[in-house]
Every structure is written in C-alpha cells, then in structure tokens.
Amino acid sequence: EMSTKQWLLLPEKIHAFDLGKVTNFDPGSLSQILSFLKSLKKVEKNHFSFNVSPLLMSFLKEKGLTSTFNIKSSFDDGLNALSGGKKKQVDAKLLKPFIDGASNAFQVQVGINLKGESPYSKAHMYEEGDAIAGQVNVNLPNFKGEICLCFSEASFIGTYGALLGEEISKIDEESADAASELLNMIYGHAKTILNRDFGMVLEPAIPKAILNPKPVKSANPVIVIPFNSDHGKLRIEIVIH
C-alpha cells in the first residue's frame, strides 16, 4: 500500500473520492482521511467526494465535515467545479462505454478480469514509466481529442502473453501492435454505444502504437480511467479539445 507521502508525490492535481460503498467511517479511518485531506491542501492539490449516500451524508453533517470532504453530486460536477468552468467538461456518459469496452475486451480476448478504479483528472498525457500506449486521434465536429490505452512494461508483457499465448521478454514494434488492437476493440465498443444511445456520430478510427511515450502537458484536463489486473496496472486516458 502507498504511504501518504507517496500519494502526495503523484502528479495528479485533483483527487476524486468515490464513496458509493461507504456508510460511515470508524474513528481510526476518519482520522487518517482527514490527515490526508489536510496534506493535500498544504501541497495545493484539490479533491472532492461523490456518490455520497444519504446515510453517509447524515454522518458527515453530524460531524461537521461536509465542506471538508467537498461533496459534489457527481464526478462531472466535481471536475467541472474545480476547473472553474474554463476547461472542457467530460460527461460521465463518455466514460462508462470505455470502461465496459475495456472490461469486455480483456475478459473475452485476453481472459483477464479488470478491476476498475476511480477515475481522476490530471494535467498531462502519459506518465513516466509508460512503456507502450495505443492511441487513437478523433477529429469530428462533436468529439475532438485523443484516447489512449497505457501500460507499464511488465503489465503489457503479461497481457501480451495472455492474449497471444506467446512469451516475450521485451516490447518491440511487432508486439506493440497488440496495444493498438486492444484499444481498437475498446474504442469500437464505446463508439457503438455512444452513437446508438447518445446520438453521437463517432466514426471508425485507426489506433497507433507508441513505444515509450513521454508525459505531454495538455491544455485541457486529461481524464484517467485506471484498471488493475493480474498482470499489473493499466489505464485509459481521454482528453477532449
């Protein structure tokens, strides 16, 4: 588990807490959380909480902690509030089809069950330590931006072996194609849902594989959808211009 100090060293400027499964906090856990929130403020990082049940809301009100937890009605609401309305808002309807697409692609094609983690926002694309990414560029009237699927070296090598039944010791241009193929499945699923259910007009797009991508500052918030698997962590990044 990561220490508070390690969390504070992460590049993310906004921390979102999904409290959908929480009904209250025991004294020890509450003390640790309050200490962490105080530390976030000291290093000038923002946070908000969402999916707060009526029972938990009552608990926090009783403790006088609703403002401390910065409770918002939804992930979108929290992100938009902290961006001051100056950045493009990413609607939650864009996220679920990608989450479902990733879960389906990895379960059916790779035989891996992904464990989704809470989405968050950051100010740049990619991370130090990324070994491979699939990236698709979308340039349409109602959607302009990039969608990426990012892996560490160990995570990709394990995923590649499960996908193709072949062991590799390093990532080369040939094996890198698997990252773009997986992203193509995820994007295809999301495109179908968004076009059918939300009236968007996303078109087919061809992902490319990028070896050793470096962090790039973004003019708009980068929404990160993290996952964990038996082979390590991976994530989808979405930025809309």
Coordinates of C-alpha atoms in Angstrom, one line a residue:
E1 CA 0.0 0.0 0.0
M2 CA 1.2 3.5 -0.7
S3 CA 2.0 5.9 2.1
T4 CA 0.5 9.4 2.4
K5 CA 3.9 10.8 1.3
Q6 CA 3.9 8.7 -1.8
W7 CA 0.4 9.7 -2.7
L8 CA 1.3 13.4 -2.4
L9 CA 4.2 12.9 -4.8
L10 CA 1.9 11.7 -7.5
P11 CA 1.5 14.2 -10.4
E12 CA -2.3 14.3 -10.2
K13 CA -3.7 17.7 -9.2
I14 CA -7.3 16.6 -8.5
H15 CA -8.2 13.6 -6.3
A16 CA -11.8 12.2 -6.6
F17 CA -13.2 10.0 -3.9
D18 CA -16.0 7.6 -4.9
L19 CA -17.8 7.0 -1.6
G20 CA -20.6 4.9 -3.1
K21 CA -19.9 1.9 -0.9
V22 CA -19.2 3.8 2.3
T23 CA -21.8 4.3 5.0
N24 CA -19.6 5.7 7.8
F25 CA -16.0 5.8 9.0
D26 CA -14.6 4.3 12.1
P27 CA -12.5 6.8 14.2
G28 CA -9.2 5.5 13.0
S29 CA -10.0 5.6 9.3
L30 CA -11.6 9.0 9.6
S31 CA -8.5 10.4 11.3
Q32 CA -6.3 9.1 8.5
I33 CA -8.5 10.5 5.8
L34 CA -8.7 13.9 7.4
S35 CA -5.0 14.0 7.8
F36 CA -4.6 13.1 4.1
L37 CA -7.1 15.8 3.0
K38 CA -5.2 18.4 5.1
S39 CA -1.9 17.3 3.5
L40 CA -3.5 17.7 0.0
K41 CA -4.4 21.3 0.9
K42 CA -0.8 22.0 2.0
V43 CA 0.6 20.9 -1.3
E44 CA -2.0 22.9 -3.2
K45 CA -3.9 19.9 -4.6
N46 CA -7.7 19.7 -4.9
H47 CA -10.2 17.0 -4.0
F48 CA -13.8 16.2 -4.0
S49 CA -16.1 13.4 -3.0
F50 CA -19.1 12.0 -4.9
N51 CA -21.6 9.1 -4.7
V52 CA -22.3 10.0 -1.1
S53 CA -25.3 8.1 0.2
P54 CA -28.0 9.8 2.4
L55 CA -26.7 7.7 5.4
L56 CA -23.1 8.9 4.9
M57 CA -24.2 12.4 4.3
S58 CA -26.0 12.4 7.6
F59 CA -22.9 11.0 9.3
L60 CA -20.7 13.8 7.8
K61 CA -23.2 16.5 8.6
E62 CA -23.3 15.3 12.2
K63 CA -19.5 15.6 12.3
G64 CA -19.5 18.9 10.5
L65 CA -17.4 17.5 7.7
T66 CA -19.4 18.1 4.6
S67 CA -17.3 21.0 3.4
T68 CA -14.1 19.2 4.4
F69 CA -15.0 16.3 2.1
N70 CA -16.1 18.8 -0.6
I71 CA -19.1 16.8 -1.6
K72 CA -20.4 17.0 -5.2
S73 CA -23.4 15.4 -6.8
S74 CA -21.3 13.6 -9.4
F75 CA -17.8 13.1 -10.8
D76 CA -18.6 15.5 -13.6
D77 CA -19.9 18.2 -11.2
G78 CA -16.7 17.9 -9.1
L79 CA -14.4 18.1 -12.0
N80 CA -16.2 21.0 -13.6
A81 CA -16.3 22.9 -10.3
L82 CA -12.6 22.5 -9.7
S83 CA -11.7 23.5 -13.3
G84 CA -13.6 26.8 -12.8
G85 CA -15.7 26.1 -15.9
K86 CA -12.8 27.1 -18.1
K87 CA -11.9 23.6 -19.2
K88 CA -13.8 21.2 -21.3
Q89 CA -16.2 19.2 -19.2
V90 CA -16.1 15.4 -19.7
D91 CA -19.6 13.9 -19.3
A92 CA -19.8 10.7 -17.4
K93 CA -21.7 9.2 -20.3
L94 CA -18.4 9.2 -22.2
L95 CA -16.6 7.2 -19.5
K96 CA -18.9 4.1 -18.9
P97 CA -18.8 2.8 -22.5
F98 CA -15.0 2.9 -22.4
I99 CA -14.9 1.2 -19.0
D100 CA -17.3 -1.5 -20.3
G101 CA -15.4 -1.8 -23.5
A102 CA -12.1 -2.4 -21.7
S103 CA -13.7 -5.0 -19.3
N104 CA -15.3 -6.8 -22.2
A105 CA -12.2 -6.8 -24.4
F106 CA -9.9 -8.1 -21.7
Q107 CA -12.3 -10.7 -20.4
V108 CA -13.2 -12.1 -23.8
Q109 CA -10.0 -11.7 -25.8
V110 CA -7.3 -11.9 -23.1
G111 CA -9.1 -13.9 -20.4
I112 CA -8.4 -11.3 -17.8
N113 CA -10.8 -9.7 -15.4
L114 CA -10.1 -6.0 -15.0
K115 CA -10.7 -4.3 -11.7
G116 CA -11.8 -0.7 -12.3
E117 CA -10.6 2.1 -10.0
S118 CA -12.0 5.6 -9.5
P119 CA -11.4 8.0 -12.4
Y120 CA -9.4 11.1 -11.8
S121 CA -8.1 14.1 -13.7
K122 CA -4.6 15.3 -14.4
A123 CA -2.9 18.0 -16.5
H124 CA -0.8 15.9 -18.8
M125 CA -1.0 12.8 -21.0
Y126 CA 1.1 9.7 -20.3
E127 CA 3.3 9.0 -17.3
E128 CA 7.0 8.3 -16.6
G129 CA 7.3 4.6 -16.7
D130 CA 4.8 4.0 -19.5
A131 CA 6.4 1.5 -21.9
I132 CA 3.7 1.3 -24.5
A133 CA 0.4 3.0 -25.4
G134 CA -2.2 2.6 -28.0
Q135 CA -3.5 6.0 -29.1
V136 CA -6.5 7.0 -31.4
N137 CA -7.0 10.5 -32.5
V138 CA -10.6 11.6 -33.1
N139 CA -11.3 14.7 -35.1
L140 CA -15.1 15.1 -35.5
P141 CA -17.4 18.1 -35.1
N142 CA -18.8 16.7 -31.8
F143 CA -15.6 15.0 -30.5
K144 CA -12.1 16.2 -31.0
G145 CA -9.4 14.6 -28.8
E146 CA -7.2 11.6 -28.1
I147 CA -7.9 8.3 -26.4
C148 CA -5.0 6.3 -25.1
L149 CA -4.5 2.8 -23.5
C150 CA -1.3 2.9 -21.5
F151 CA 0.8 0.0 -20.0
S152 CA 3.9 -0.4 -18.0
E153 CA 6.4 -2.9 -19.4
A154 CA 5.5 -5.7 -17.0
S155 CA 1.8 -5.1 -17.4
F156 CA 2.0 -5.2 -21.2
I157 CA 4.3 -8.3 -21.4
G158 CA 1.9 -10.2 -19.1
T159 CA -1.1 -9.1 -21.1
Y160 CA 0.5 -9.9 -24.4
G161 CA 1.3 -13.4 -23.2
A162 CA -2.3 -14.0 -22.1
L163 CA -3.6 -12.6 -25.4
L164 CA -1.5 -14.5 -27.8
G165 CA -0.1 -17.3 -25.8
E166 CA 3.5 -16.2 -26.6
E167 CA 6.1 -15.1 -24.0
I168 CA 8.1 -12.1 -24.8
S169 CA 11.0 -10.5 -22.8
K170 CA 10.8 -7.1 -24.2
I171 CA 8.4 -4.9 -26.3
D172 CA 9.3 -4.3 -29.9
E173 CA 7.4 -2.9 -32.9
E174 CA 5.7 -6.2 -33.7
S175 CA 4.4 -6.9 -30.2
A176 CA 3.4 -3.2 -29.8
D177 CA 0.6 -3.7 -32.2
A178 CA -1.3 -5.6 -29.5
A179 CA -1.8 -2.3 -27.6
S180 CA -3.4 -0.6 -30.6
E181 CA -5.5 -3.8 -31.3
L182 CA -6.9 -3.8 -27.8
L183 CA -7.6 -0.1 -28.0
N184 CA -9.4 -0.6 -31.3
M185 CA -11.7 -3.1 -29.6
I186 CA -12.4 -0.7 -26.7
Y187 CA -13.0 2.3 -29.0
G188 CA -15.2 0.2 -31.2
H189 CA -17.4 -0.8 -28.3
A190 CA -17.6 2.8 -27.0
K191 CA -18.3 4.2 -30.4
T192 CA -21.3 1.8 -30.9
I193 CA -22.8 2.7 -27.5
L194 CA -22.3 6.5 -27.8
N195 CA -23.6 6.6 -31.4
R196 CA -26.7 4.4 -30.6
D197 CA -27.7 5.7 -27.2
F198 CA -26.5 9.3 -27.1
G199 CA -26.8 10.4 -30.7
M200 CA -23.1 11.0 -31.3
V201 CA -21.6 10.5 -34.7
L202 CA -18.2 8.9 -33.9
E203 CA -16.6 7.2 -36.9
P204 CA -14.1 4.4 -37.2
A205 CA -10.5 5.4 -36.4
I206 CA -7.3 3.5 -36.6
P207 CA -5.2 3.4 -33.3
K208 CA -1.5 3.6 -33.4
A209 CA 1.1 2.1 -31.0
I210 CA 3.6 4.4 -29.3
L211 CA 6.7 3.0 -27.7
N212 CA 8.0 4.7 -24.5
P213 CA 5.6 7.7 -24.6
K214 CA 6.7 10.7 -22.6
P215 CA 4.5 12.9 -20.5
V216 CA 3.0 15.8 -22.5
K217 CA 1.2 18.8 -20.9
S218 CA -2.4 19.1 -22.0
A219 CA -4.4 22.3 -22.5
N220 CA -7.5 20.5 -21.2
P221 CA -8.0 18.1 -18.4
V222 CA -6.9 14.5 -19.1
I223 CA -9.4 12.1 -17.6
V224 CA -7.8 8.9 -16.4
I225 CA -9.7 5.6 -16.0
P226 CA -7.4 3.2 -14.1
F227 CA -7.6 -0.5 -14.0
N228 CA -5.8 -3.3 -12.1
S229 CA -5.3 -6.8 -13.4
D230 CA -3.4 -10.0 -12.6
H231 CA -0.5 -8.6 -14.7
G232 CA -0.4 -5.1 -13.2
K233 CA -1.9 -1.7 -13.8
L234 CA -3.1 -0.1 -17.0
R235 CA -5.3 2.9 -17.8
I236 CA -7.3 4.7 -20.4
E237 CA -6.7 8.4 -20.8
I238 CA -9.2 10.7 -22.6
V239 CA -8.6 14.3 -23.4
I240 CA -11.2 16.4 -25.3
H241 CA -10.1 19.6 -27.0

